[in-house]
CSV table of C-alpha atoms in Angstrom, one decimal:
chain,number,residue,atom,x,y,z
A,1377,MET,CA,0.1,0.1,0.0
A,1378,GLU,CA,1.2,3.5,-0.7
A,1379,THR,CA,1.1,6.4,1.7
A,1380,LEU,CA,-0.1,9.6,0.1
A,1381,PRO,CA,1.8,12.8,0.0
A,1382,GLY,CA,0.6,16.0,1.8
A,1383,ASN,CA,-1.4,16.3,4.9
A,1384,GLY,CA,-4.0,13.6,5.6
A,1385,GLY,CA,-2.4,10.8,3.7
A,1386,GLY,CA,-1.3,9.0,6.8
A,1387,ALA,CA,-4.5,9.7,8.5
A,1388,ILE,CA,-6.4,8.2,5.6
A,1389,GLN,CA,-4.4,5.1,5.5
A,1390,ALA,CA,-4.6,4.6,9.3
A,1391,SER,CA,-8.4,4.3,9.6
A,1392,LEU,CA,-10.4,1.2,8.6
A,1393,GLY,CA,-12.4,3.2,6.1
A,1394,GLY,CA,-9.2,4.8,4.8
A,1395,ARG,CA,-7.5,1.4,4.2
A,1396,TYR,CA,-10.6,0.2,2.3
A,1397,ALA,CA,-10.8,3.6,0.3
A,1398,LEU,CA,-7.0,3.2,-0.5
A,1399,ALA,CA,-7.5,-0.4,-1.7
A,1400,LEU,CA,-10.4,0.8,-3.9
A,1401,PHE,CA,-8.5,3.7,-5.1
A,1402,GLU,CA,-5.5,1.5,-6.2
A,1403,LEU,CA,-7.9,-0.8,-8.0
A,1404,ALA,CA,-9.5,2.0,-9.8
A,1405,ARG,CA,-6.2,3.7,-10.6
A,1406,ASP,CA,-4.8,0.4,-12.1
A,1407,ALA,CA,-8.1,-0.1,-14.1
A,1408,LYS,CA,-8.0,3.7,-15.1
A,1409,THR,CA,-11.5,4.1,-13.7
A,1410,ILE,CA,-10.9,6.6,-10.8
A,1411,ASP,CA,-13.5,9.1,-12.1
A,1412,ALA,CA,-16.1,6.4,-12.8
A,1413,VAL,CA,-15.7,4.9,-9.4
A,1414,GLU,CA,-15.9,8.3,-7.8
A,1415,GLN,CA,-19.1,8.9,-9.6
A,1416,SER,CA,-20.5,5.5,-8.6
A,1417,LEU,CA,-19.6,6.3,-5.0
A,1418,SER,CA,-21.4,9.6,-5.1
A,1419,THR,CA,-24.4,7.9,-6.5
A,1420,VAL,CA,-24.3,5.4,-3.6
A,1421,ARG,CA,-23.8,8.2,-1.1
A,1422,ASP,CA,-26.8,10.0,-2.4
A,1423,ALA,CA,-28.9,6.9,-2.3
A,1424,LEU,CA,-27.8,6.3,1.4
A,1425,ALA,CA,-28.9,9.8,2.2
A,1426,GLN,CA,-32.3,9.3,0.6
A,1427,SER,CA,-33.2,5.8,1.7
A,1428,ASP,CA,-33.6,4.7,5.3
A,1429,THR,CA,-33.9,1.1,4.1
A,1430,LEU,CA,-30.5,1.2,2.5
A,1431,CYS,CA,-29.1,2.9,5.5
A,1432,ASP,CA,-30.5,0.0,7.6
A,1433,LEU,CA,-29.0,-2.6,5.3
A,1434,THR,CA,-25.6,-1.0,5.7
A,1435,THR,CA,-25.6,-0.7,9.5
A,1436,SER,CA,-27.8,-3.5,10.8
A,1437,PRO,CA,-25.9,-6.3,12.6
A,1438,MET,CA,-29.1,-8.4,12.1
A,1439,VAL,CA,-28.5,-8.7,8.2
A,1440,SER,CA,-26.6,-11.9,7.5
A,1441,ARG,CA,-23.6,-11.9,5.1
A,1442,GLY,CA,-25.5,-13.7,2.3
A,1443,ALA,CA,-28.5,-11.4,2.5
A,1444,ALA,CA,-26.3,-8.4,2.6
A,1445,VAL,CA,-24.3,-9.5,-0.4
A,1446,LYS,CA,-27.4,-10.2,-2.4
A,1447,ALA,CA,-29.1,-7.0,-1.3
A,1448,ILE,CA,-26.2,-4.7,-2.1
A,1449,SER,CA,-25.6,-6.4,-5.4
A,1450,ALA,CA,-29.3,-5.6,-6.3
A,1451,VAL,CA,-28.9,-2.1,-5.1
A,1452,ALA,CA,-25.7,-1.6,-7.1
A,1453,ASP,CA,-27.4,-2.9,-10.3
A,1454,GLU,CA,-30.4,-0.6,-9.7
A,1455,LEU,CA,-28.1,2.5,-9.2
A,1456,GLY,CA,-26.2,1.5,-12.3
A,1457,VAL,CA,-22.7,1.7,-10.6
A,1458,ASP,CA,-19.5,0.6,-12.4
A,1459,ALA,CA,-18.3,-2.9,-12.1
A,1460,THR,CA,-15.4,-2.2,-9.8
A,1461,THR,CA,-17.7,-0.4,-7.3
A,1462,LYS,CA,-20.2,-3.1,-7.5
A,1463,ASN,CA,-17.5,-5.8,-6.7
A,1464,PHE,CA,-16.1,-3.5,-3.9
A,1465,LEU,CA,-19.6,-3.2,-2.3
A,1466,GLY,CA,-19.8,-7.0,-2.4
A,1467,VAL,CA,-16.5,-7.3,-0.5
A,1468,LEU,CA,-17.7,-4.8,2.0
A,1469,ALA,CA,-21.0,-6.8,2.6
A,1470,GLU,CA,-19.0,-10.1,2.7
A,1471,ASN,CA,-16.7,-8.7,5.4
A,1472,HIS,CA,-19.5,-6.9,7.4
A,1473,ARG,CA,-18.0,-3.5,6.6
A,1474,LEU,CA,-20.9,-1.8,4.9
A,1475,GLY,CA,-21.3,0.4,8.0
A,1476,ALA,CA,-18.0,2.1,7.2
A,1477,LEU,CA,-19.3,3.1,3.6
A,1478,ALA,CA,-19.8,6.8,4.3
A,1479,LYS,CA,-16.2,7.1,5.6
A,1480,ILE,CA,-14.8,5.1,2.8
A,1481,ILE,CA,-16.6,7.2,0.2
A,1482,LYS,CA,-15.3,10.4,1.9
A,1483,ALA,CA,-11.7,9.1,2.0
A,1484,TYR,CA,-12.0,7.9,-1.6
A,1485,ARG,CA,-13.0,11.3,-2.8
A,1486,THR,CA,-10.0,12.9,-0.9
A,1487,LEU,CA,-7.6,10.4,-2.6
A,1488,ALA,CA,-9.2,11.1,-6.0
A,1489,ALA,CA,-8.9,14.9,-5.5
A,1490,GLN,CA,-5.2,14.5,-4.4
A,1491,HIS,CA,-4.5,12.3,-7.4
A,1492,ARG,CA,-5.8,15.1,-9.7
A,1493,GLY,CA,-3.8,17.7,-7.8
A,1494,GLU,CA,-6.9,19.2,-6.3
A,1495,ILE,CA,-7.7,19.8,-2.7
A,1496,ALA,CA,-11.0,18.5,-1.4
A,1497,ALA,CA,-13.6,20.7,0.2
A,1498,GLU,CA,-16.6,19.5,2.0
A,1499,VAL,CA,-19.6,22.1,1.6
A,1500,THR,CA,-22.7,21.9,3.5
A,1501,SER,CA,-25.6,24.2,2.6
A,1502,ALA,CA,-29.2,24.7,3.8
A,1503,HIS,CA,-30.5,24.0,0.3
A,1504,PRO,CA,-29.1,22.3,-2.8
A,1505,LEU,CA,-26.8,24.6,-4.7
A,1506,SER,CA,-27.4,25.5,-8.4
A,1507,GLU,CA,-24.7,24.6,-11.0
A,1508,GLU,CA,-23.9,28.3,-11.1
A,1509,GLN,CA,-23.4,28.5,-7.4
A,1510,VAL,CA,-21.2,25.5,-7.5
A,1511,ILE,CA,-19.0,27.1,-10.2
A,1512,GLU,CA,-18.7,30.3,-8.3
A,1513,LEU,CA,-17.9,28.6,-5.1
A,1514,LYS,CA,-15.2,26.6,-6.8
A,1515,HIS,CA,-13.8,29.8,-8.2
A,1516,GLN,CA,-13.8,31.6,-4.7
A,1517,LEU,CA,-12.2,28.7,-3.0
A,1518,ARG,CA,-9.6,28.2,-5.9
A,1519,GLN,CA,-8.6,31.9,-5.2
A,1520,ARG,CA,-8.4,31.4,-1.6
A,1521,VAL,CA,-6.4,28.2,-1.4
A,1522,GLY,CA,-4.3,28.7,-4.6
A,1523,ARG,CA,-5.2,25.4,-6.4
A,1524,GLU,CA,-8.1,23.6,-8.0
A,1525,VAL,CA,-10.8,22.5,-5.5
A,1526,SER,CA,-13.1,19.5,-5.6
A,1527,VAL,CA,-16.3,20.0,-3.7
A,1528,ASP,CA,-18.3,17.4,-1.9
A,1529,LEU,CA,-21.8,18.9,-1.5
A,1530,ASN,CA,-24.1,18.1,1.4
A,1531,VAL,CA,-27.4,19.6,2.5
A,1532,ASP,CA,-28.4,20.3,6.1
A,1533,PRO,CA,-31.6,22.3,6.4
A,1534,SER,CA,-30.9,23.0,10.0
A,1535,LEU,CA,-28.2,25.6,8.9
A,1536,LEU,CA,-31.2,27.8,7.8
A,1537,GLY,CA,-29.0,29.5,5.1
A,1538,GLY,CA,-25.4,30.1,4.2
A,1539,LEU,CA,-22.7,27.7,4.0
A,1540,VAL,CA,-20.2,25.6,6.0
A,1541,VAL,CA,-17.0,24.8,4.1
A,1542,ARG,CA,-14.3,22.6,5.3
A,1543,VAL,CA,-11.0,22.6,3.4
A,1544,GLY,CA,-8.5,20.3,5.1
A,1545,SER,CA,-8.3,21.5,8.7
A,1546,GLN,CA,-9.9,24.9,7.9
A,1547,MET,CA,-13.5,25.6,8.4
A,1548,ILE,CA,-15.5,28.6,7.0
A,1549,ASP,CA,-18.8,28.9,8.7
A,1550,SER,CA,-21.2,31.5,7.3
A,1551,SER,CA,-24.4,29.7,8.2
A,1552,ILE,CA,-27.3,31.7,9.6
A,1553,ARG,CA,-27.6,29.1,12.4
A,1554,THR,CA,-24.1,30.0,13.6
A,1555,ARG,CA,-24.6,33.7,13.2
A,1556,LEU,CA,-27.8,33.5,15.3
A,1557,ASN,CA,-26.1,31.4,18.0
A,1558,THR,CA,-23.2,34.0,18.1
A,1559,LEU,CA,-25.8,36.8,18.4
A,1560,ALA,CA,-27.5,35.0,21.2
A,1561,GLN,CA,-24.3,34.6,23.1
A,1562,ALA,CA,-23.4,38.2,22.7
A,1563,MET,CA,-26.8,39.2,23.9
A,1564,LYS,CA,-26.3,37.2,27.1
A,1565,GLY,CA,-23.5,39.5,28.1
C-alpha cells in the first residue's frame, strides 16, 4: 500500500475506512476508472442519504452476510454503478464493513482529488446549490487556497441559510444558524 503525500495521507491510511478506500483507489487507478468509481460512490452516497432502508442494510448487525451481499448487489445494479464499485460493495458486505461506507466514500473522494492535484472541500448548505453557485464557489475557493478544488456537496436544512465549508483542517462557517447562535451569546453578556 502506498502512503499519500501531503497532509492527511497517513490519516487516511490509518483508519479502517481509509484502508478500504485506498485499496479501492489502487484498483481504480490500475483499471484507469478513478472518475467512474468516484461517480458511482457519489451515487451510492446520495442513495444512502435518501433511503432509510439502504441505511439500515448497511448498518444493521441483524442482516446476514449472504443477505447483505445479495441486497447490495441488487442495489448496485439498480443504481447503475460501475463494475469495480459493485464488486467492492460486495466485498464490504461479505466482510460486514458496509457500516464504514460513508467514511470510505469520503476518504476515496479525498484520494481522487489528491491524485488530480486538487484539494477536497466539504461544503454543507441549507438548500441544494445550483450549478452556477457551485461554479462560483469553486472559483472563490480556488482563489483562497491557490489550487483547484473538488467540492463534496451536502445539504443540512438546520443551517437555515449560508454555507459551512471545510478545506483540510480549515472551516469557514457562514451559516445563519451559527450567526444566530453568536448573536444569542453576545446578547447574554
